[in-house]
mmCIF file of C-alpha atoms in Angstrom:
data_model
loop_
_atom_site.group_PDB
_atom_site.id
_atom_site.type_symbol
_atom_site.label_atom_id
_atom_site.label_comp_id
_atom_site.label_asym_id
_atom_site.label_seq_id
_atom_site.Cartn_x
_atom_site.Cartn_y
_atom_site.Cartn_z
ATOM 1 C CA SER A 1 0.025 0.428 0.199
ATOM 2 C CA GLY A 2 3.321 2.298 -0.003
ATOM 3 C CA LYS A 3 3.517 2.588 3.520
ATOM 4 C CA PRO A 4 7.005 2.291 4.877
ATOM 5 C CA ALA A 5 8.121 -0.925 6.254
ATOM 6 C CA GLN A 6 11.406 -2.176 8.314
ATOM 7 C CA SER A 7 13.124 -5.357 8.753
ATOM 8 C CA THR A 8 16.620 -6.269 9.717
ATOM 9 C CA LEU A 9 17.662 -9.967 8.171
ATOM 10 C CA HIS A 10 19.631 -12.244 9.702
ATOM 11 C CA VAL A 11 22.161 -14.712 7.913
ATOM 12 C CA HIS A 12 22.204 -17.764 10.418
ATOM 13 C CA ALA A 13 23.147 -20.416 7.519
ATOM 14 C CA ILE A 14 23.623 -20.968 3.858
ATOM 15 C CA ASP A 15 23.661 -24.520 1.844
ATOM 16 C CA GLU A 16 26.906 -25.522 -0.006
ATOM 17 C CA SER A 17 25.069 -24.556 -3.199
ATOM 18 C CA ARG A 18 23.470 -20.991 -1.952
ATOM 19 C CA ARG A 19 19.995 -21.617 -2.760
ATOM 20 C CA VAL A 20 18.997 -21.904 0.509
ATOM 21 C CA VAL A 21 19.376 -19.926 3.224
ATOM 22 C CA LEU A 22 18.361 -19.663 7.049
ATOM 23 C CA VAL A 23 17.518 -15.925 8.554
ATOM 24 C CA SER A 24 15.577 -14.390 11.401
ATOM 25 C CA VAL A 25 13.745 -11.401 10.885
ATOM 26 C CA ASP A 26 13.251 -8.678 13.247
ATOM 27 C CA LEU A 27 10.192 -6.565 12.190
ATOM 28 C CA HIS A 28 10.193 -2.627 13.220
ATOM 29 C CA THR A 29 6.751 -2.491 11.583
ATOM 30 C CA GLY A 30 3.730 -4.757 11.126
ATOM 31 C CA ARG A 31 3.151 -4.356 7.209
ATOM 32 C CA GLN A 32 0.880 -7.031 5.783
ATOM 33 C CA HIS A 33 3.196 -9.800 4.103
ATOM 34 C CA GLN A 34 6.197 -7.728 4.950
ATOM 35 C CA ILE A 35 8.968 -10.727 5.316
ATOM 36 C CA ARG A 36 7.925 -12.170 1.765
ATOM 37 C CA VAL A 37 8.311 -8.406 0.236
ATOM 38 C CA HIS A 38 11.095 -7.991 1.555
ATOM 39 C CA CYS A 39 13.176 -11.082 1.230
ATOM 40 C CA ALA A 40 11.705 -11.011 -2.771
ATOM 41 C CA HIS A 41 13.202 -6.992 -3.384
ATOM 42 C CA LEU A 42 16.598 -8.607 -1.879
ATOM 43 C CA GLY A 43 16.334 -11.554 -4.682
ATOM 44 C CA ALA A 44 15.835 -14.241 -1.825
ATOM 45 C CA PRO A 45 12.002 -14.746 -2.059
ATOM 46 C CA VAL A 46 10.753 -17.138 0.890
ATOM 47 C CA ALA A 47 11.025 -20.557 0.180
ATOM 48 C CA ASN A 48 8.220 -21.819 -1.900
ATOM 49 C CA ASP A 49 6.323 -18.890 -2.404
ATOM 50 C CA ASP A 50 4.274 -18.521 -5.297
ATOM 51 C CA VAL A 51 2.987 -15.078 -4.977
ATOM 52 C CA TYR A 52 6.170 -13.152 -4.600
ATOM 53 C CA GLY A 53 8.833 -15.945 -5.023
ATOM 54 C CA ASP A 54 9.185 -18.041 -8.127
ATOM 55 C CA GLY A 55 6.824 -20.589 -8.512
ATOM 56 C CA ALA A 56 9.721 -23.566 -9.486
ATOM 57 C CA SER A 57 11.784 -22.199 -6.788
ATOM 58 C CA ALA A 58 15.362 -23.429 -5.868
ATOM 59 C CA PHE A 59 13.748 -25.024 -2.329
ATOM 60 C CA ARG A 60 11.788 -27.370 -4.546
ATOM 61 C CA ALA A 61 14.845 -28.108 -6.865
ATOM 62 C CA CYS A 62 16.635 -28.911 -3.643
ATOM 63 C CA PHE A 63 14.253 -31.267 -2.417
ATOM 64 C CA ALA A 64 12.417 -32.552 -5.210
ATOM 65 C CA SER A 65 11.494 -35.317 -3.280
ATOM 66 C CA ALA A 66 9.529 -33.756 -0.399
ATOM 67 C CA SER A 67 5.671 -33.358 -0.755
ATOM 68 C CA LEU A 68 5.250 -29.654 -0.460
ATOM 69 C CA ARG A 69 2.361 -28.243 -0.843
ATOM 70 C CA ARG A 70 2.609 -25.762 -4.105
ATOM 71 C CA GLY A 71 2.233 -22.117 -2.984
ATOM 72 C CA ARG A 72 2.697 -22.672 0.573
ATOM 73 C CA PRO A 73 5.651 -20.347 1.945
ATOM 74 C CA LEU A 74 7.930 -22.133 4.289
ATOM 75 C CA LEU A 75 7.666 -19.067 6.756
ATOM 76 C CA HIS A 76 7.910 -20.170 10.522
ATOM 77 C CA ALA A 77 7.723 -18.349 13.809
ATOM 78 C CA TRP A 78 10.471 -19.602 15.816
ATOM 79 C CA SER A 79 9.616 -16.856 18.502
ATOM 80 C CA LEU A 80 7.261 -13.700 19.112
ATOM 81 C CA SER A 81 6.857 -11.238 21.372
ATOM 82 C CA VAL A 82 4.402 -8.353 21.525
ATOM 83 C CA ALA A 83 4.092 -5.052 23.568
ATOM 84 C CA HIS A 84 1.026 -4.787 25.944
ATOM 85 C CA PRO A 85 -1.426 -2.066 24.406
ATOM 86 C CA HIS A 86 -1.708 -0.367 28.227
ATOM 87 C CA THR A 87 1.526 -1.104 29.560
ATOM 88 C CA ALA A 88 4.050 -1.412 26.616
ATOM 89 C CA ALA A 89 5.441 -4.112 28.759
#
């Protein structure tokens, strides 16, 4: 929607072929699809993302034997924290 969005990506691991990368993301704003849009903009779309990535992703090529549901991005939360709306704690 044209509103500013800010994220910080941290790279934790890269496979030998440099086609799959494990990252964590700190979100400084809360825009819809923010992680997916920012990763795609950097040329490293979220694995299995048919909307912002390429449908025949490198991830699918690496793991052809895996039964992946098409179009379901492999984006998972390891940890979440949200400030309380009244106490900001």
